[in-house]
Short mmCIF file of C-alpha atoms and ligand atoms in Angstrom, two decimals:
data_model
loop_
_atom_site.label_atom_id
_atom_site.label_comp_id
_atom_site.label_asym_id
_atom_site.label_seq_id
_atom_site.Cartn_x
_atom_site.Cartn_y
_atom_site.Cartn_z
CA MET A 20 39.53 -16.98 23.42
CA LYS A 21 38.20 -20.23 24.59
CA GLN A 22 34.66 -20.89 23.25
CA LYS A 23 32.10 -22.06 24.93
CA ARG A 24 30.96 -25.62 23.45
CA ARG A 25 27.32 -25.70 22.05
CA GLU A 26 25.46 -28.92 21.77
CA PRO A 27 24.03 -29.02 18.40
CA VAL A 28 20.88 -30.88 19.68
CA GLU A 29 19.26 -30.61 22.84
CA PHE A 30 18.00 -33.96 24.26
CA SER A 31 17.35 -33.33 27.83
CA VAL A 32 13.97 -33.53 29.40
CA SER A 33 13.15 -30.98 31.80
CA HIS A 34 12.33 -31.54 35.44
CA GLU A 35 8.86 -30.28 34.73
CA GLN A 36 8.50 -32.91 31.59
CA ARG A 37 9.48 -35.49 33.98
CA GLU A 38 7.10 -34.21 36.64
CA MET A 39 4.40 -33.97 34.02
CA MET A 40 5.18 -37.82 32.66
CA ARG A 41 5.41 -38.87 36.05
CA SER A 42 1.88 -37.47 37.38
CA ILE A 43 0.05 -38.76 34.34
CA ALA A 44 1.71 -41.94 34.47
CA GLU A 45 0.50 -42.26 37.99
CA MET A 46 -3.03 -41.14 36.85
CA VAL A 47 -2.97 -44.16 34.70
CA ARG A 48 -1.94 -46.55 37.13
CA ARG A 49 -4.48 -45.41 39.61
CA GLU A 50 -7.66 -44.46 37.75
CA ILE A 51 -7.23 -46.48 33.93
CA VAL A 52 -5.44 -49.82 34.48
CA PRO A 53 -7.90 -50.80 37.10
CA VAL A 54 -10.86 -50.13 34.60
CA LEU A 55 -9.20 -51.90 31.94
CA ASP A 56 -8.66 -54.89 34.19
CA ARG A 57 -11.97 -54.90 35.49
CA HIS A 58 -13.64 -55.37 32.12
CA PRO A 59 -13.55 -58.33 29.58
CA LYS A 60 -10.37 -57.89 27.45
CA SER A 61 -12.49 -58.74 24.40
CA GLN A 62 -15.08 -56.22 23.91
CA ALA A 63 -15.53 -52.63 23.96
CA LEU A 64 -15.64 -50.93 27.65
CA PRO A 65 -19.04 -49.26 28.66
CA LYS A 66 -19.39 -45.85 27.57
CA SER A 67 -19.72 -44.66 31.17
CA GLU A 68 -16.07 -45.68 31.78
CA LEU A 69 -14.77 -43.59 28.67
CA HIS A 70 -16.94 -40.59 29.96
CA ARG A 71 -15.30 -40.63 33.44
CA ILE A 72 -11.76 -41.26 32.12
CA PHE A 73 -12.17 -38.48 29.58
CA GLY A 74 -13.34 -36.14 32.42
CA LEU A 75 -9.96 -36.99 34.07
CA PHE A 76 -8.14 -35.79 31.05
CA ALA A 77 -10.44 -32.76 30.36
CA GLU A 78 -9.75 -31.36 33.85
CA GLN A 79 -6.66 -30.86 32.81
CA LEU A 80 -7.59 -29.40 29.27
CA LEU A 81 -5.96 -32.50 27.48
CA LEU A 82 -8.69 -33.73 25.37
CA ALA A 83 -7.90 -30.55 23.33
CA PRO A 84 -4.34 -30.32 22.98
CA ARG A 85 -4.65 -28.35 19.50
CA LEU A 86 -6.69 -25.78 20.76
CA PRO A 87 -5.21 -22.40 21.68
CA ALA A 88 -5.11 -21.55 25.35
CA ASP A 89 -7.21 -18.76 24.98
CA GLU A 90 -10.07 -21.11 23.22
CA GLY A 91 -9.85 -23.49 26.00
CA GLY A 92 -6.87 -25.68 24.98
CA PRO A 93 -4.11 -26.39 27.47
CA GLY A 94 -1.69 -24.30 25.80
CA ILE A 95 1.36 -26.64 25.53
CA ASP A 96 3.94 -27.70 23.26
CA LEU A 97 3.33 -30.80 20.93
CA VAL A 98 6.25 -32.33 22.43
CA ASP A 99 4.93 -32.14 26.05
CA TYR A 100 1.85 -33.47 24.90
CA GLY A 101 3.43 -36.24 23.06
CA MET A 102 5.03 -37.00 26.43
CA ILE A 103 1.90 -36.91 28.00
CA PHE A 104 0.13 -39.26 25.22
CA GLU A 105 3.12 -41.81 25.35
CA GLN A 106 1.82 -42.64 29.01
CA ILE A 107 -1.67 -43.51 28.08
CA PRO A 108 -2.88 -47.06 26.98
CA PRO A 109 -3.70 -47.07 23.49
CA VAL A 110 -6.98 -48.41 23.64
CA ILE A 111 -7.72 -45.10 25.71
CA SER A 112 -5.49 -42.66 23.74
CA MET A 113 -7.28 -43.81 20.31
CA SER A 114 -10.33 -42.44 21.78
CA MET A 115 -8.57 -39.17 22.84
CA LEU A 116 -7.45 -38.92 19.31
CA SER A 117 -10.57 -39.28 17.81
CA GLN A 118 -12.17 -36.69 20.23
CA ASP A 119 -9.14 -34.16 19.68
CA ALA A 120 -9.08 -34.74 15.98
CA CYS A 121 -12.78 -33.81 16.14
CA ILE A 122 -12.41 -30.81 18.05
CA ALA A 123 -9.51 -29.62 15.78
CA ARG A 124 -11.67 -29.80 12.59
CA LEU A 125 -14.65 -28.17 14.21
CA TYR A 126 -12.22 -25.44 15.25
CA ALA A 127 -10.69 -24.85 12.12
CA ASP A 128 -13.79 -25.01 10.17
CA CYS A 129 -16.84 -23.84 11.93
CA SER A 130 -18.72 -20.46 12.34
CA PRO A 131 -18.32 -18.88 15.86
CA GLU A 132 -21.57 -19.68 16.52
CA GLN A 133 -21.37 -23.32 15.78
CA ARG A 134 -17.91 -23.50 17.88
CA GLU A 135 -20.06 -22.23 20.59
CA ARG A 136 -22.49 -24.90 20.04
CA PHE A 137 -20.23 -27.91 19.53
CA LEU A 138 -16.81 -27.36 21.51
CA PRO A 139 -17.71 -26.80 24.86
CA GLY A 140 -19.31 -30.35 25.58
CA LEU A 141 -16.47 -31.85 23.61
CA VAL A 142 -13.67 -30.16 25.40
CA SER A 143 -15.27 -30.85 28.87
CA GLY A 144 -15.55 -34.64 27.63
CA GLU A 145 -19.49 -34.28 28.42
CA ALA A 146 -19.89 -35.35 24.73
CA ILE A 147 -17.79 -37.74 22.93
CA GLY A 148 -16.87 -36.82 19.34
CA CYS A 149 -15.86 -38.54 16.09
CA THR A 150 -14.93 -37.85 12.44
CA GLY A 151 -16.56 -40.00 9.93
CA SER A 152 -14.65 -40.08 6.31
CA THR A 153 -14.13 -43.95 5.77
CA GLU A 154 -16.87 -45.93 4.02
CA PRO A 155 -17.22 -49.77 3.09
CA ASP A 156 -16.06 -48.72 -0.44
CA THR A 157 -13.85 -45.66 0.07
CA GLY A 158 -10.78 -45.70 2.26
CA SER A 159 -7.09 -44.32 1.46
CA ASP A 160 -8.87 -42.27 -1.61
CA PRO A 161 -11.40 -40.28 0.01
CA ARG A 162 -12.57 -38.77 -3.43
CA GLY A 163 -14.98 -42.03 -3.70
CA ILE A 164 -17.39 -41.16 -0.62
CA LYS A 165 -20.82 -42.06 -1.35
CA THR A 166 -22.32 -40.61 1.71
CA ARG A 167 -25.06 -38.01 0.18
CA ALA A 168 -26.37 -34.85 2.17
CA ARG A 169 -30.01 -33.44 0.65
CA ARG A 170 -30.71 -29.89 1.31
CA ASP A 171 -34.58 -29.86 2.33
CA GLY A 172 -35.66 -26.38 3.71
CA ASP A 173 -33.78 -25.49 6.93
CA THR A 174 -32.94 -29.39 7.42
CA VAL A 175 -30.21 -31.48 5.70
CA VAL A 176 -30.98 -35.14 5.00
CA ILE A 177 -28.15 -37.57 5.01
CA ASN A 178 -28.15 -41.28 3.58
CA GLY A 179 -24.87 -43.41 3.68
CA HIS A 180 -22.55 -45.63 5.60
CA LYS A 181 -19.60 -44.97 7.37
CA MET A 182 -17.15 -47.50 8.32
CA TRP A 183 -13.97 -48.15 10.82
CA ILE A 184 -14.88 -45.10 12.73
CA THR A 185 -13.08 -44.54 16.16
CA ASN A 186 -15.45 -44.05 18.94
CA VAL A 187 -18.88 -43.83 16.69
CA SER A 188 -20.68 -46.62 18.73
CA VAL A 189 -20.29 -44.30 21.86
CA CYS A 190 -20.38 -40.83 20.21
CA ASP A 191 -22.74 -38.06 20.97
CA LEU A 192 -21.64 -36.12 17.76
CA ILE A 193 -19.95 -37.08 14.61
CA LEU A 194 -18.56 -34.82 11.71
CA VAL A 195 -19.71 -36.61 8.67
CA THR A 196 -17.92 -36.15 5.60
CA CYS A 197 -20.75 -36.22 2.59
CA LEU A 198 -21.14 -35.26 -0.92
CA ASP A 199 -23.52 -32.39 -1.42
CA GLU A 200 -26.71 -33.18 -3.63
CA SER A 201 -27.60 -29.62 -3.98
CA ALA A 202 -24.37 -28.72 -5.91
CA PRO A 203 -24.63 -28.20 -9.69
CA LYS A 204 -24.80 -31.49 -11.39
CA ASP A 205 -22.49 -30.47 -14.17
CA GLY A 206 -20.02 -28.95 -11.75
CA PRO A 207 -17.25 -31.17 -9.81
CA PRO A 208 -18.70 -33.39 -6.70
CA LYS A 209 -18.81 -30.97 -3.73
CA VAL A 210 -18.02 -32.39 -0.52
CA ILE A 211 -19.39 -30.87 2.65
CA LYS A 212 -18.98 -31.55 6.61
CA VAL A 213 -22.00 -31.91 8.65
CA VAL A 214 -22.21 -32.34 12.36
CA VAL A 215 -24.67 -34.98 13.53
CA GLU A 216 -25.90 -34.97 17.10
CA ARG A 217 -27.06 -38.17 17.93
CA GLU A 218 -29.75 -37.16 20.40
CA HIS A 219 -31.65 -34.97 18.14
CA SER A 220 -30.73 -36.78 14.75
CA PRO A 221 -30.31 -40.60 15.70
CA PHE A 222 -28.63 -43.15 13.90
CA GLU A 223 -27.65 -46.58 13.99
CA ALA A 224 -24.07 -47.45 14.96
CA LYS A 225 -22.29 -50.66 16.35
CA GLU A 226 -18.84 -51.88 16.99
CA ILE A 227 -16.65 -54.14 14.61
CA ASP A 228 -15.32 -56.93 15.98
CA ALA A 229 -11.51 -56.39 14.88
CA ILE A 230 -7.95 -58.06 15.73
CA GLY A 231 -7.15 -55.73 18.34
CA LEU A 232 -7.71 -52.78 20.66
CA LYS A 233 -10.93 -54.64 21.46
CA GLN A 234 -11.77 -52.80 24.74
CA GLY A 235 -11.84 -49.64 22.67
CA PHE A 236 -14.38 -48.27 20.20
CA LEU A 237 -14.29 -48.77 16.27
CA GLY A 238 -17.35 -49.18 14.51
CA GLU A 239 -19.78 -48.08 11.53
CA ALA A 240 -22.75 -46.18 11.45
CA VAL A 241 -25.87 -46.17 8.97
CA PHE A 242 -27.27 -42.99 8.25
CA GLU A 243 -30.91 -43.51 6.72
CA GLU A 244 -32.84 -40.12 6.13
CA CYS A 245 -31.36 -39.01 9.02
CA ARG A 246 -32.30 -35.16 9.33
CA VAL A 247 -30.08 -32.35 10.73
CA PRO A 248 -30.75 -28.69 11.15
CA ALA A 249 -29.05 -27.14 8.16
CA SER A 250 -27.23 -24.92 10.69
CA ASN A 251 -24.77 -28.08 11.45
CA ILE A 252 -23.57 -27.66 8.03
CA VAL A 253 -19.95 -26.74 8.43
CA GLU A 254 -19.44 -24.36 5.62
CA ALA A 255 -16.03 -23.39 5.84
CA ASP A 256 -13.20 -25.49 4.49
CA SER A 257 -9.93 -24.40 6.33
CA GLY A 258 -8.13 -26.17 3.10
CA THR A 259 -5.62 -28.55 2.69
CA LYS A 260 -2.61 -26.93 4.70
CA ILE A 261 -4.55 -27.29 7.86
CA LEU A 262 -6.07 -30.57 7.14
CA ASN A 263 -2.40 -32.08 6.18
CA GLU A 264 -1.19 -30.58 9.67
CA SER A 265 -3.79 -32.22 11.56
CA TRP A 266 -3.01 -35.75 9.72
CA SER A 267 0.35 -35.30 10.49
CA LEU A 268 -0.10 -34.72 14.04
CA ASN A 269 -2.46 -37.88 13.94
CA ARG A 270 0.38 -39.74 12.46
CA VAL A 271 2.77 -39.08 15.08
CA LEU A 272 0.54 -39.61 17.94
CA VAL A 273 -0.36 -43.08 16.45
CA ALA A 274 3.60 -43.85 16.17
CA LEU A 275 3.74 -42.98 19.88
CA GLN A 276 0.83 -45.66 20.54
CA ALA A 277 3.37 -48.02 18.65
CA VAL A 278 6.14 -46.66 20.93
CA TYR A 279 4.03 -47.66 24.06
CA MET A 280 3.09 -51.11 23.00
CA ALA A 281 6.78 -51.82 22.07
CA GLN A 282 7.99 -50.50 25.39
CA HIS A 283 5.71 -52.30 27.54
CA ALA A 284 6.42 -55.84 25.50
CA PHE A 285 10.25 -54.67 25.94
CA ASP A 286 9.90 -54.23 29.99
CA GLN A 287 8.31 -57.61 30.11
CA ALA A 288 10.78 -59.54 27.85
CA LEU A 289 13.66 -58.14 29.86
CA GLU A 290 12.10 -59.12 33.17
CA TYR A 291 11.54 -62.62 32.06
CA ALA A 292 15.01 -63.10 30.33
CA GLY A 293 16.46 -62.33 33.74
CA ILE A 294 14.43 -65.01 35.68
CA ARG A 295 13.73 -67.67 32.90
CA HIS A 296 16.47 -70.43 33.08
CA GLN A 297 17.82 -72.67 30.36
CA PHE A 298 20.95 -74.57 29.35
CA GLY A 299 21.84 -73.62 33.11
CA LYS A 300 21.80 -69.97 33.17
CA PRO A 301 19.25 -67.25 32.81
CA ILE A 302 18.15 -66.90 29.18
CA ALA A 303 19.45 -63.13 29.18
CA ALA A 304 22.87 -64.53 29.61
CA HIS A 305 22.55 -66.24 25.85
CA GLN A 306 24.32 -64.30 23.26
CA LEU A 307 21.32 -64.19 21.02
CA VAL A 308 18.89 -63.14 23.56
CA GLN A 309 20.93 -60.31 24.14
CA LYS A 310 20.99 -59.51 20.36
CA ASN A 311 17.30 -59.69 20.49
CA LEU A 312 16.84 -57.55 23.28
CA SER A 313 19.27 -55.14 21.86
CA ASP A 314 17.04 -55.03 18.47
CA ILE A 315 14.14 -54.43 20.63
CA GLN A 316 15.52 -51.25 22.32
CA THR A 317 17.18 -49.93 19.13
CA ALA A 318 13.61 -49.90 17.53
CA ILE A 319 11.82 -48.28 20.43
CA THR A 320 14.44 -45.91 20.58
CA THR A 321 14.70 -44.82 17.21
CA SER A 322 10.96 -44.74 16.82
CA ARG A 323 10.67 -42.59 19.83
CA LEU A 324 13.32 -40.19 18.75
CA LEU A 325 11.53 -39.89 15.33
CA CYS A 326 8.29 -39.00 17.09
CA TYR A 327 9.89 -36.17 19.19
CA GLN A 328 11.97 -34.76 16.73
CA THR A 329 8.70 -34.62 14.06
CA LEU A 330 6.68 -32.97 17.41
CA TRP A 331 9.68 -30.36 17.89
CA MET A 332 9.47 -29.56 14.21
CA MET A 333 5.68 -29.07 14.42
CA ASP A 334 6.38 -26.69 17.62
CA GLN A 335 8.90 -24.79 15.22
CA LYS A 336 5.79 -24.57 12.75
CA GLN A 337 8.14 -26.56 9.84
CA ASP A 338 6.67 -28.52 7.13
CA THR A 339 6.14 -32.03 8.68
CA SER A 340 4.09 -33.78 5.91
CA GLY A 341 7.03 -35.98 4.89
CA ALA A 342 8.38 -36.30 8.66
CA ALA A 343 5.23 -37.46 9.90
CA ALA A 344 4.67 -39.91 7.39
CA MET A 345 8.13 -41.24 7.72
CA THR A 346 7.68 -41.55 11.42
CA LYS A 347 4.58 -43.33 11.55
CA ARG A 348 5.58 -45.81 9.17
CA TYR A 349 8.80 -46.49 10.75
CA ALA A 350 7.51 -46.61 14.33
CA GLN A 351 4.59 -48.93 13.59
CA ASN A 352 7.09 -51.16 11.55
CA ALA A 353 9.91 -51.39 14.05
CA CYS A 354 7.53 -51.62 16.88
CA GLN A 355 5.56 -54.20 15.40
CA ASP A 356 8.88 -56.29 14.90
CA ALA A 357 9.97 -55.16 18.32
CA VAL A 358 6.64 -56.86 20.03
CA TRP A 359 7.03 -60.01 17.80
CA GLN A 360 10.45 -60.26 19.20
CA ALA A 361 9.54 -59.70 22.68
CA MET A 362 6.77 -62.06 22.25
CA ASN A 363 9.25 -64.73 21.48
CA ILE A 364 11.60 -63.94 24.19
CA LEU A 365 8.80 -65.52 26.47
CA GLY A 366 8.48 -68.51 24.19
CA ALA A 367 5.40 -70.39 24.60
CA MET A 368 4.52 -68.20 27.56
CA GLY A 369 4.68 -65.14 25.00
CA LEU A 370 1.65 -66.85 23.03
CA SER A 371 -0.51 -67.29 26.25
CA GLU A 372 -3.44 -64.92 27.01
CA GLU A 373 -2.10 -64.87 30.65
CA ALA A 374 1.18 -63.06 29.74
CA GLY A 375 -0.42 -60.49 27.58
CA ILE A 376 2.09 -59.77 25.13
CA GLU A 377 -0.05 -61.12 22.65
CA GLN A 378 -2.56 -58.66 23.16
CA LEU A 379 0.05 -56.07 22.33
CA TYR A 380 1.05 -58.04 19.37
CA ARG A 381 -2.79 -57.82 18.27
CA ASP A 382 -3.15 -54.37 19.11
CA ILE A 383 -0.34 -52.89 17.09
CA ARG A 384 -1.42 -54.65 14.30
CA MET A 385 -4.24 -52.20 14.23
CA LEU A 386 -1.85 -49.41 13.71
CA ALA A 387 -0.97 -49.96 10.23
CA ILE A 388 -4.03 -48.76 8.97
CA PRO A 389 -5.67 -45.36 10.47
CA ASP A 390 -4.20 -42.06 9.33
CA GLY A 391 -2.48 -43.54 6.43
CA THR A 392 -1.76 -47.06 5.62
CA ASN A 393 2.12 -47.85 5.39
CA GLU A 394 1.97 -47.71 1.60
CA ILE A 395 0.15 -44.26 1.51
CA LEU A 396 2.70 -42.95 4.00
CA ALA A 397 5.51 -44.02 1.90
CA LEU A 398 3.86 -42.28 -1.12
CA ILE A 399 3.11 -39.40 0.98
CA HIS A 400 6.69 -39.13 1.82
CA GLY A 401 7.97 -39.96 -1.59
CA ARG A 402 5.81 -36.84 -2.78
CA PHE A 403 7.52 -34.77 -0.17
CA LEU A 404 11.06 -35.89 -1.27
CA THR A 405 10.64 -35.56 -4.98
CA ASN A 406 7.46 -33.11 -5.27
CA LEU A 407 6.07 -35.69 -7.51
CA GLU A 408 2.47 -37.47 -7.04
CA ALA A 409 2.81 -41.12 -7.35
CA PHE A 410 -0.73 -41.89 -5.94
CA ARG A 411 -2.66 -42.19 -8.93
CA GLY A 412 -1.43 -44.23 -11.61
CA VAL A 413 -2.65 -44.73 -15.22
CA ASN A 414 -6.28 -46.08 -15.53
CA PRO A 415 -5.91 -49.31 -17.06
CA LYS A 416 -9.30 -48.86 -19.14
CA SER A 417 -7.64 -45.84 -20.27
CA ARG A 418 -4.39 -47.26 -22.05
C1 FAD B 1099 -7.92 -48.73 14.42
C2 FAD B 1099 -8.49 -47.69 13.29
C3 FAD B 1099 -9.38 -46.54 13.67
C4 FAD B 1099 -9.70 -45.65 12.70
N1 FAD B 1099 -10.67 -44.53 12.67
C5 FAD B 1099 -10.95 -43.57 11.79
C6 FAD B 1099 -11.93 -42.65 12.10
O1 FAD B 1099 -11.89 -42.33 13.17
N2 FAD B 1099 -12.44 -42.39 11.00
C7 FAD B 1099 -12.44 -42.30 9.71
O2 FAD B 1099 -13.05 -41.97 8.77
N3 FAD B 1099 -11.48 -43.69 9.42
C8 FAD B 1099 -11.17 -44.34 10.44
N4 FAD B 1099 -10.34 -45.49 10.19
C9 FAD B 1099 -10.15 -45.63 8.75
C10 FAD B 1099 -8.89 -45.69 8.05
O3 FAD B 1099 -8.90 -44.30 7.96
C11 FAD B 1099 -9.09 -46.34 6.63
O4 FAD B 1099 -9.25 -47.90 6.96
C12 FAD B 1099 -7.49 -46.23 5.89
O5 FAD B 1099 -7.55 -44.74 5.35
C13 FAD B 1099 -7.37 -47.25 4.97
O6 FAD B 1099 -8.65 -47.26 3.85
P1 FAD B 1099 -9.18 -48.88 3.84
O7 FAD B 1099 -9.16 -49.64 4.98
O8 FAD B 1099 -10.40 -48.48 3.05
O9 FAD B 1099 -8.09 -49.43 2.88
P2 FAD B 1099 -7.64 -49.11 1.29
O10 FAD B 1099 -7.83 -47.63 1.02
O11 FAD B 1099 -8.93 -50.06 0.45
O12 FAD B 1099 -6.46 -49.84 0.98
C14 FAD B 1099 -6.28 -51.08 0.90
C15 FAD B 1099 -4.97 -51.63 0.55
O13 FAD B 1099 -4.57 -50.92 -0.53
C16 FAD B 1099 -3.37 -50.19 -0.51
N5 FAD B 1099 -3.32 -49.06 -1.36
C17 FAD B 1099 -4.50 -48.17 -1.47
N6 FAD B 1099 -4.16 -47.25 -2.21
C18 FAD B 1099 -2.95 -47.22 -2.69
C19 FAD B 1099 -1.92 -46.60 -3.40
N7 FAD B 1099 -2.12 -45.30 -4.26
N8 FAD B 1099 -0.54 -46.99 -3.74
C20 FAD B 1099 -0.37 -48.16 -3.04
N9 FAD B 1099 -1.22 -48.98 -2.30
C21 FAD B 1099 -2.22 -48.59 -2.03
C22 FAD B 1099 -3.32 -49.63 1.16
O14 FAD B 1099 -2.06 -49.31 1.56
C23 FAD B 1099 -4.08 -51.37 1.61
O15 FAD B 1099 -2.91 -52.00 1.93
C24 FAD B 1099 -9.70 -46.27 11.08
C25 FAD B 1099 -9.18 -47.58 10.88
C26 FAD B 1099 -8.50 -47.96 11.74
C27 FAD B 1099 -7.85 -49.33 11.47
#
């Protein structure tokens, strides 16, 4: 009997998925691009614009992709969410990622009463949220945090400095990681998370001027005797499995931001190569330019495939700690090279602010750091492959 041939892997995009991407891309073109165009390229957008844009996504429940449908989430696969996310300019999708990560952490660890207090405002986009772990002296190794929470009756008092926090300058609510000063002194340090609502517990926050994503929100916050109701302490800790899953999704979404940037640079380079003439023909007709275009598209395609494969694995509930680390490190590197190559195809024009590729080049550099630097991601992937931990070497002083 002749057997029907079965494809080992399904790569087709359904009609519904195509329509979904088309409608998000259309919304971006209509509602977001004009906002980015009418504000200065070198400074954070006004909060009111972020609010309005968040409102548009909230209508489709897209600020909370990780929430189950019966808890106010959109109830879509992560592959589908990735397709949506890839259409959104990273300066905005970075803020959405921060909002979504904040919602996911609160959902995982909050009591039902806390969920009811904090989640609706974040899911509807009325409140802007963020998560604060990084500090001036503490980045990749979160064990070094110094921000402290002191219990005082029915309040908790926070002192510390958080840095490189997406959305913090415009946030209404921040989930702050602190050391619990009330933990027994002779035991191991106890880490707790506290929800700080800015309206009731004001703190200072400002933007940090960085190389890229300048219209986005990346800032620092100082907590000085910041009093928060003790009922805002997030007591539960959902544990490393949920935390790792959350990091893994963040990593793939950042990888998709790299894909977005490289794709935009490629589109521009391909068009330019067709109209720019040198040596009597379009530069696209020169063999080395074709090779460079081929290299760029290879980088984009491989990165995109890795992203969707890892999202698909997540949808199948597979362990993606290694795959997600590999995806982000590969995509960020490959797409950064691709943007550089695309810039080169525009010659001197590629360096001009007018062409806009230089902005993509600066923006993509930002992606090498959040949710795991490339070195840390290599170590996470290595740990997955070998089952051996390489993070913490021998302390030179202990030799
Ligand atoms: C765009 C952006 C958004 C961010 N958003 C947030 C946010 O919302 N919330 C938040 O809390 N933080 C956020 N961060 C901070 C980010 O998580 C940290 O910057 C990151 O964890 C790295 O920490 P660090 O910058 O202190 O670098 P460090 O940890 O000091 O690392 C410095 C260098 O040492 C290397 N290194 C460190 N340890 C090792 C090791 N064991 N082996 C080999 N190399 C090593 C690193 O790879 C890096 O090259 C954001 C950062 C950026 C750029």
